[in-house]
CSV table of C-alpha atoms in Angstrom, one decimal:
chain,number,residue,atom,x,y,z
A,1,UNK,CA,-6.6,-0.5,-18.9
A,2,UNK,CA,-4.9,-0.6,-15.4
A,3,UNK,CA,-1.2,0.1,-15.1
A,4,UNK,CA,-1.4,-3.0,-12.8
A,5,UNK,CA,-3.5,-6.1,-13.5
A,6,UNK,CA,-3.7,-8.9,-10.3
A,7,UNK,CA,-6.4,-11.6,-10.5
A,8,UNK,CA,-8.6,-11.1,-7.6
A,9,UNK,CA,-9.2,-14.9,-6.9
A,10,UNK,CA,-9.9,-16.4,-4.1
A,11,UNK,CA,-7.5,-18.9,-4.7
A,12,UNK,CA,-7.8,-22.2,-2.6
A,13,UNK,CA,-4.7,-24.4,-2.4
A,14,UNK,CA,-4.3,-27.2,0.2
A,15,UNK,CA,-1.7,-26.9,3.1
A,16,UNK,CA,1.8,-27.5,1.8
A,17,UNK,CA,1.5,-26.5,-1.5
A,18,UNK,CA,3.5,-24.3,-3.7
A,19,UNK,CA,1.4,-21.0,-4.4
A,20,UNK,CA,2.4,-18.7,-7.5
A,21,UNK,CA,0.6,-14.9,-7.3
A,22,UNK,CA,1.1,-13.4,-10.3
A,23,UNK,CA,0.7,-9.0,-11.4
A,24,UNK,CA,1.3,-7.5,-15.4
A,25,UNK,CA,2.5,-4.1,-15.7
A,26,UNK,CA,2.2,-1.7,-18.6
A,27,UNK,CA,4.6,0.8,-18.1
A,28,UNK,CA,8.0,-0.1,-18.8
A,29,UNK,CA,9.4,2.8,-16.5
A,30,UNK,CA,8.8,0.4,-13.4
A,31,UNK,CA,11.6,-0.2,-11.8
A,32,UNK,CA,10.9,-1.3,-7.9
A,33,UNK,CA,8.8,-4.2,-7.3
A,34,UNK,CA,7.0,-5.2,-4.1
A,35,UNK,CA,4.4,-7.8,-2.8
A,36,UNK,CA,2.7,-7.0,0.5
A,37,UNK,CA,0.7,-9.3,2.4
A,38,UNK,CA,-2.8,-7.9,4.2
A,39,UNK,CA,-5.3,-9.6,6.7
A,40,UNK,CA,-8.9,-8.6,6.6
A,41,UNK,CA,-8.7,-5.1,8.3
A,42,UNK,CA,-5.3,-4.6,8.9
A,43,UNK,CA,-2.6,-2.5,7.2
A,44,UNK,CA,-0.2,-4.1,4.0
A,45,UNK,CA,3.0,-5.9,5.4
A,46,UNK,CA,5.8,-5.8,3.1
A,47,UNK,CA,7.2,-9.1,2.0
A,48,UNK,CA,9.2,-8.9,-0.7
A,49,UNK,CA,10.8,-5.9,-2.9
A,50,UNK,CA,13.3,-6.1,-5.5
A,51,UNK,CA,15.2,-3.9,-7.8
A,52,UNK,CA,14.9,-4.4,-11.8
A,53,UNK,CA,14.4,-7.5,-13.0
A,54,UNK,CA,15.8,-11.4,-11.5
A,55,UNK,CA,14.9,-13.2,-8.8
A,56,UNK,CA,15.2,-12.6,-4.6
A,57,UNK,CA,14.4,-15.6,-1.9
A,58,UNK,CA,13.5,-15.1,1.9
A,59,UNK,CA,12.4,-18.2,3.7
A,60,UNK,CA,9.4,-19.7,1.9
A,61,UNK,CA,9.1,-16.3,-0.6
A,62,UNK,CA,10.3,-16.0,-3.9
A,63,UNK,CA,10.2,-12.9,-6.0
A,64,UNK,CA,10.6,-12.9,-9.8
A,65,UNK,CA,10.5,-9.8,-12.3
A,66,UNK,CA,10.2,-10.5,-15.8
A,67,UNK,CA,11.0,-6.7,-16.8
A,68,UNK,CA,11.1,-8.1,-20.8
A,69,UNK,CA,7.4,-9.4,-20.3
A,70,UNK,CA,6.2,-6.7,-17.9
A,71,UNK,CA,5.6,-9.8,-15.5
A,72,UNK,CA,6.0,-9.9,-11.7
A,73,UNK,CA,5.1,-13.2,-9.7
A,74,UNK,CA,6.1,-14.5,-6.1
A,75,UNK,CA,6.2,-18.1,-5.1
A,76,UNK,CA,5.1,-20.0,-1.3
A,77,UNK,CA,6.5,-23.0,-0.9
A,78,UNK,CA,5.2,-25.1,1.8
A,79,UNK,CA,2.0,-22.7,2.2
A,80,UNK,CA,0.1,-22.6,5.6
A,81,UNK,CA,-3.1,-22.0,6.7
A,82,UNK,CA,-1.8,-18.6,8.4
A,83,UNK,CA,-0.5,-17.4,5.0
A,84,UNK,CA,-4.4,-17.0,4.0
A,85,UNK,CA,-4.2,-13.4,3.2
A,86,UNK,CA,-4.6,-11.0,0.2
A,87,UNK,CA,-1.4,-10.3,-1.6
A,88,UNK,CA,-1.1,-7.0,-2.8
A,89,UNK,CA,2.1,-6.0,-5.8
A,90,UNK,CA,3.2,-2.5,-6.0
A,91,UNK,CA,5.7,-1.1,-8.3
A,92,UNK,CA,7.0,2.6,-9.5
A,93,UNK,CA,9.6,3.8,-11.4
A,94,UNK,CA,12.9,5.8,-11.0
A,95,UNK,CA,12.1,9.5,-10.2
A,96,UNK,CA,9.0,8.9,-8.4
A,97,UNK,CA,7.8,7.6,-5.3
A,98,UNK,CA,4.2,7.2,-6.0
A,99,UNK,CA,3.6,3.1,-5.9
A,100,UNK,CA,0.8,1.6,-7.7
A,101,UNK,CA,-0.7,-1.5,-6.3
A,102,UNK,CA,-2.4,-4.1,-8.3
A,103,UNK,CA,-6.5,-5.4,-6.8
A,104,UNK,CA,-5.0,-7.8,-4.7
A,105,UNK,CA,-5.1,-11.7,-4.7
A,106,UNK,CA,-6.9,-13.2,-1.8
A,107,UNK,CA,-5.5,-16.7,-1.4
A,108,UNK,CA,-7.0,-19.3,1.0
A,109,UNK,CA,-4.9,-22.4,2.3
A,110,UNK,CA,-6.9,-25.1,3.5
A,111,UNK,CA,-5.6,-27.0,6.6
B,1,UNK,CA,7.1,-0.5,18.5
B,2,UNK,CA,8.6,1.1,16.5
B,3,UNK,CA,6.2,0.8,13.0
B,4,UNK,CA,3.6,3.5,11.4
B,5,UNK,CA,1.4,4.5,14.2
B,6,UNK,CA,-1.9,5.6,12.8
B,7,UNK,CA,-4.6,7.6,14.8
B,8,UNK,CA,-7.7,7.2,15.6
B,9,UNK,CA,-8.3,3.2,14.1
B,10,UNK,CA,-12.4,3.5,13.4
B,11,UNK,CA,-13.5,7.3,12.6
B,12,UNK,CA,-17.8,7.1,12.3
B,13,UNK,CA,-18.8,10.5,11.4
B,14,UNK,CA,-21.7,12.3,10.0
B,15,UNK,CA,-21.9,13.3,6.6
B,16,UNK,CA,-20.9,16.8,6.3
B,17,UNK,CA,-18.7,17.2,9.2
B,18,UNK,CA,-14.6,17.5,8.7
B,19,UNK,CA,-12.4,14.9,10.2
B,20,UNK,CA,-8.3,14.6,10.5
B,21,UNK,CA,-6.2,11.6,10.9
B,22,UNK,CA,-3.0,11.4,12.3
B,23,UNK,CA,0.1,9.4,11.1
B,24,UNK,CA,3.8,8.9,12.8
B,25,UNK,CA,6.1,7.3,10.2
B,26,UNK,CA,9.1,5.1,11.6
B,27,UNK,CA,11.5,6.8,13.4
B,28,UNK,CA,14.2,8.4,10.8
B,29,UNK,CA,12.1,8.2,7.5
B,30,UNK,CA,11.8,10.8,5.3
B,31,UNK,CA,9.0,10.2,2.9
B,32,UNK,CA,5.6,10.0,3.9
B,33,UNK,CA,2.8,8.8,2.0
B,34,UNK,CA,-0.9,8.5,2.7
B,35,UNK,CA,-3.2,5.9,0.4
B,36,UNK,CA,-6.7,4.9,0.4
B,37,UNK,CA,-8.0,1.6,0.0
B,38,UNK,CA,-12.2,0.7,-0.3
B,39,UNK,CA,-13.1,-2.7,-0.1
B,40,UNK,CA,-12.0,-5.5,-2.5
B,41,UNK,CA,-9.7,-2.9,-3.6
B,42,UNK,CA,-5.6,-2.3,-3.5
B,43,UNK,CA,-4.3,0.8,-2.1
B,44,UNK,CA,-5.2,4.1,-3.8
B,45,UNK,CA,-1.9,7.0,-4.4
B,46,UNK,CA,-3.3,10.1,-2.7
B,47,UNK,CA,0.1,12.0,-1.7
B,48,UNK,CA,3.5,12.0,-0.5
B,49,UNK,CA,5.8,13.9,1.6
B,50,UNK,CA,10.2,13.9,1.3
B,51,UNK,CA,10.0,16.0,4.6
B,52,UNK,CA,7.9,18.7,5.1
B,53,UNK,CA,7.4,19.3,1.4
B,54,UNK,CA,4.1,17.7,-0.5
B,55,UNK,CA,5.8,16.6,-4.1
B,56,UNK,CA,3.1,14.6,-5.4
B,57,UNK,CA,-0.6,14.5,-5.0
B,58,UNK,CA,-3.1,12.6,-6.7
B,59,UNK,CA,-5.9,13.8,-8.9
B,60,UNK,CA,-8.3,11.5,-6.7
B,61,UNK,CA,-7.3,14.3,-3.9
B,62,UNK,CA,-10.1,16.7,-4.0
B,63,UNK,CA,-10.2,20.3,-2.7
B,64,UNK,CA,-12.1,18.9,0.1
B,65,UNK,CA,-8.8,16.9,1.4
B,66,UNK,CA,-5.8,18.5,2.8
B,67,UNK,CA,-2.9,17.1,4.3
B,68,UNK,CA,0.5,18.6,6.2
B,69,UNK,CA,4.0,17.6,7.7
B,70,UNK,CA,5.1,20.5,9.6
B,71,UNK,CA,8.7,19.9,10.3
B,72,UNK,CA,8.5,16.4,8.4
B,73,UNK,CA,7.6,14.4,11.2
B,74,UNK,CA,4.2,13.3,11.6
B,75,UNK,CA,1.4,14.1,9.2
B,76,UNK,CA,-2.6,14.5,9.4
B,77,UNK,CA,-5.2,14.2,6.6
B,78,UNK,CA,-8.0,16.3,7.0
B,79,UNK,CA,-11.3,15.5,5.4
B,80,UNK,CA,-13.8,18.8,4.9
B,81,UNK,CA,-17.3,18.0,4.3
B,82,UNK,CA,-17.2,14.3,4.2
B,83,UNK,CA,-19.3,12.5,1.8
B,84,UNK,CA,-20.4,9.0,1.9
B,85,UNK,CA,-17.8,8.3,-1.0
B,86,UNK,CA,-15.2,9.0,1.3
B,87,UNK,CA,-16.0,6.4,3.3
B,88,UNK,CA,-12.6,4.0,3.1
B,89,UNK,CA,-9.6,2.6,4.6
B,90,UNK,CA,-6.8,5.5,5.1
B,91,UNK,CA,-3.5,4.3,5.0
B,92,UNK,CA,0.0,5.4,5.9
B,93,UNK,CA,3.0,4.7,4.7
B,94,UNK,CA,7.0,5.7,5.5
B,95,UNK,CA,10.1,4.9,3.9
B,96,UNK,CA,14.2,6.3,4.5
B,97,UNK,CA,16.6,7.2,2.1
B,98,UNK,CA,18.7,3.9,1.9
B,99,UNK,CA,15.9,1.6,2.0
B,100,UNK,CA,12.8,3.3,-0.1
B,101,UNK,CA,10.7,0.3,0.4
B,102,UNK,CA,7.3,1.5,2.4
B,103,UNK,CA,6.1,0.4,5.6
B,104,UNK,CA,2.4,1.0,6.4
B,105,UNK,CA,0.2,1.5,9.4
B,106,UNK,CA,-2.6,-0.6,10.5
B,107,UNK,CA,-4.8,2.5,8.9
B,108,UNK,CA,-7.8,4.5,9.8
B,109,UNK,CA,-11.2,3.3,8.8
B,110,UNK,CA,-13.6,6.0,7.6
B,111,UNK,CA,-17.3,5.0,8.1
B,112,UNK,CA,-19.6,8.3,6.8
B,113,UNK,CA,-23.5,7.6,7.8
């Protein structure tokens, strides 16, 4: 089993939509979350990181850590065609600074 | 710009031959990491710099790959013999002391023939 499990998709939504990307964890030593966003052939861009567990906003982005259920998700609202992408999460614990990623979501929005 | 610069973009080599890639972390950062990612794939841990010293490395790191920081700035990742396994996106990654979120490069891609 994977430290990190992420549901490749694709996922289609239509434009506007609220989009929920989801990762589980096993190891309860986790303690830094992160989502990164990558285009086909291009390098991850950090979105979103937070510390333990709760929930952080930016813009359209919403982070939530479920630490109790080993559950990470972030939220779109209003999704656009531009967010199409693959969504990467990436967590490590304290005392480390080795990040595991999960496979990656690739999410299409349809204009 | 002042991101992770990543040198060359598209390495094509033959197999056999060595190759080294070159990474510049943002300006100030003290931790370097460097990843690998194949296709439909996340990013892979292969090692990490706080400085100039290498704390972690990766089992997946063979004998065959090497990489440095002298005087903790930039870092290269050689490849010795390539094999046709290696062929993959290499990425970079920096982050500070305050902030220990990473930022990556735009990566090298590794083609082996």
């Amino acid at each position: 089993q994977k430290e990190v499990e992420q549901d490749p998709g694709p996922l289609s939504v239509p434009e506007g939509a609220i989009v929920s990307l989801n990762c589980t964890y096993s190891n309860s030593a986790f303690q830094y979350f992160m989502w990164y966003r990558q285009y086909s052939r291009k390098g991850p861009e950090l979105l979103m990181y937070t510390y333990s567990s709760g929930n952080k906003e930016d813009g359209r982005f919403t982070a939530q850590v479920d630490k109790s259920s080993k559950y990470i998700s972030l939220f779109i609202r209003d999704s656009q065609p531009s967010d199409s992408a693959t969504y990467l999460c990436a967590m490590r614990g304290t005392g480390t600074y080795k990040y595991i990623f999960g496979t990656g979501t690739r999410l299409k929005v349809l204009a | 710009d002042t991101g992770v610069s990543q040198n060359p973009r598209h390495k094509i080599t033959k197999r056999g031959q060595n190759v080294t890639f070159r990474c510049d972390p943002i300006s100030e950062h003290n931790r370097l990491y460097w990843y690998r990612q194949t296709l439909g794939q996340g990013p892979e841990f292969l090692t990490y710099f706080q400085n100039e010293a290498q704390l972690e490395k990766s089992r997946l790191l063979s004998d065959r790959f090497s990489a440095e920081r002298p005087k903790g700035s930039f870092s290269t990742l050689e490849i010795q013999r390539t094999e046709q396994g290696d062929s993959a996106m290499y990425l970079c990654a920096s982050s500070g002391t305050t902030h220990t979120e990473a930022f990556f490069g735009q990566g090298t891609r590794l083609t082996v023939v």
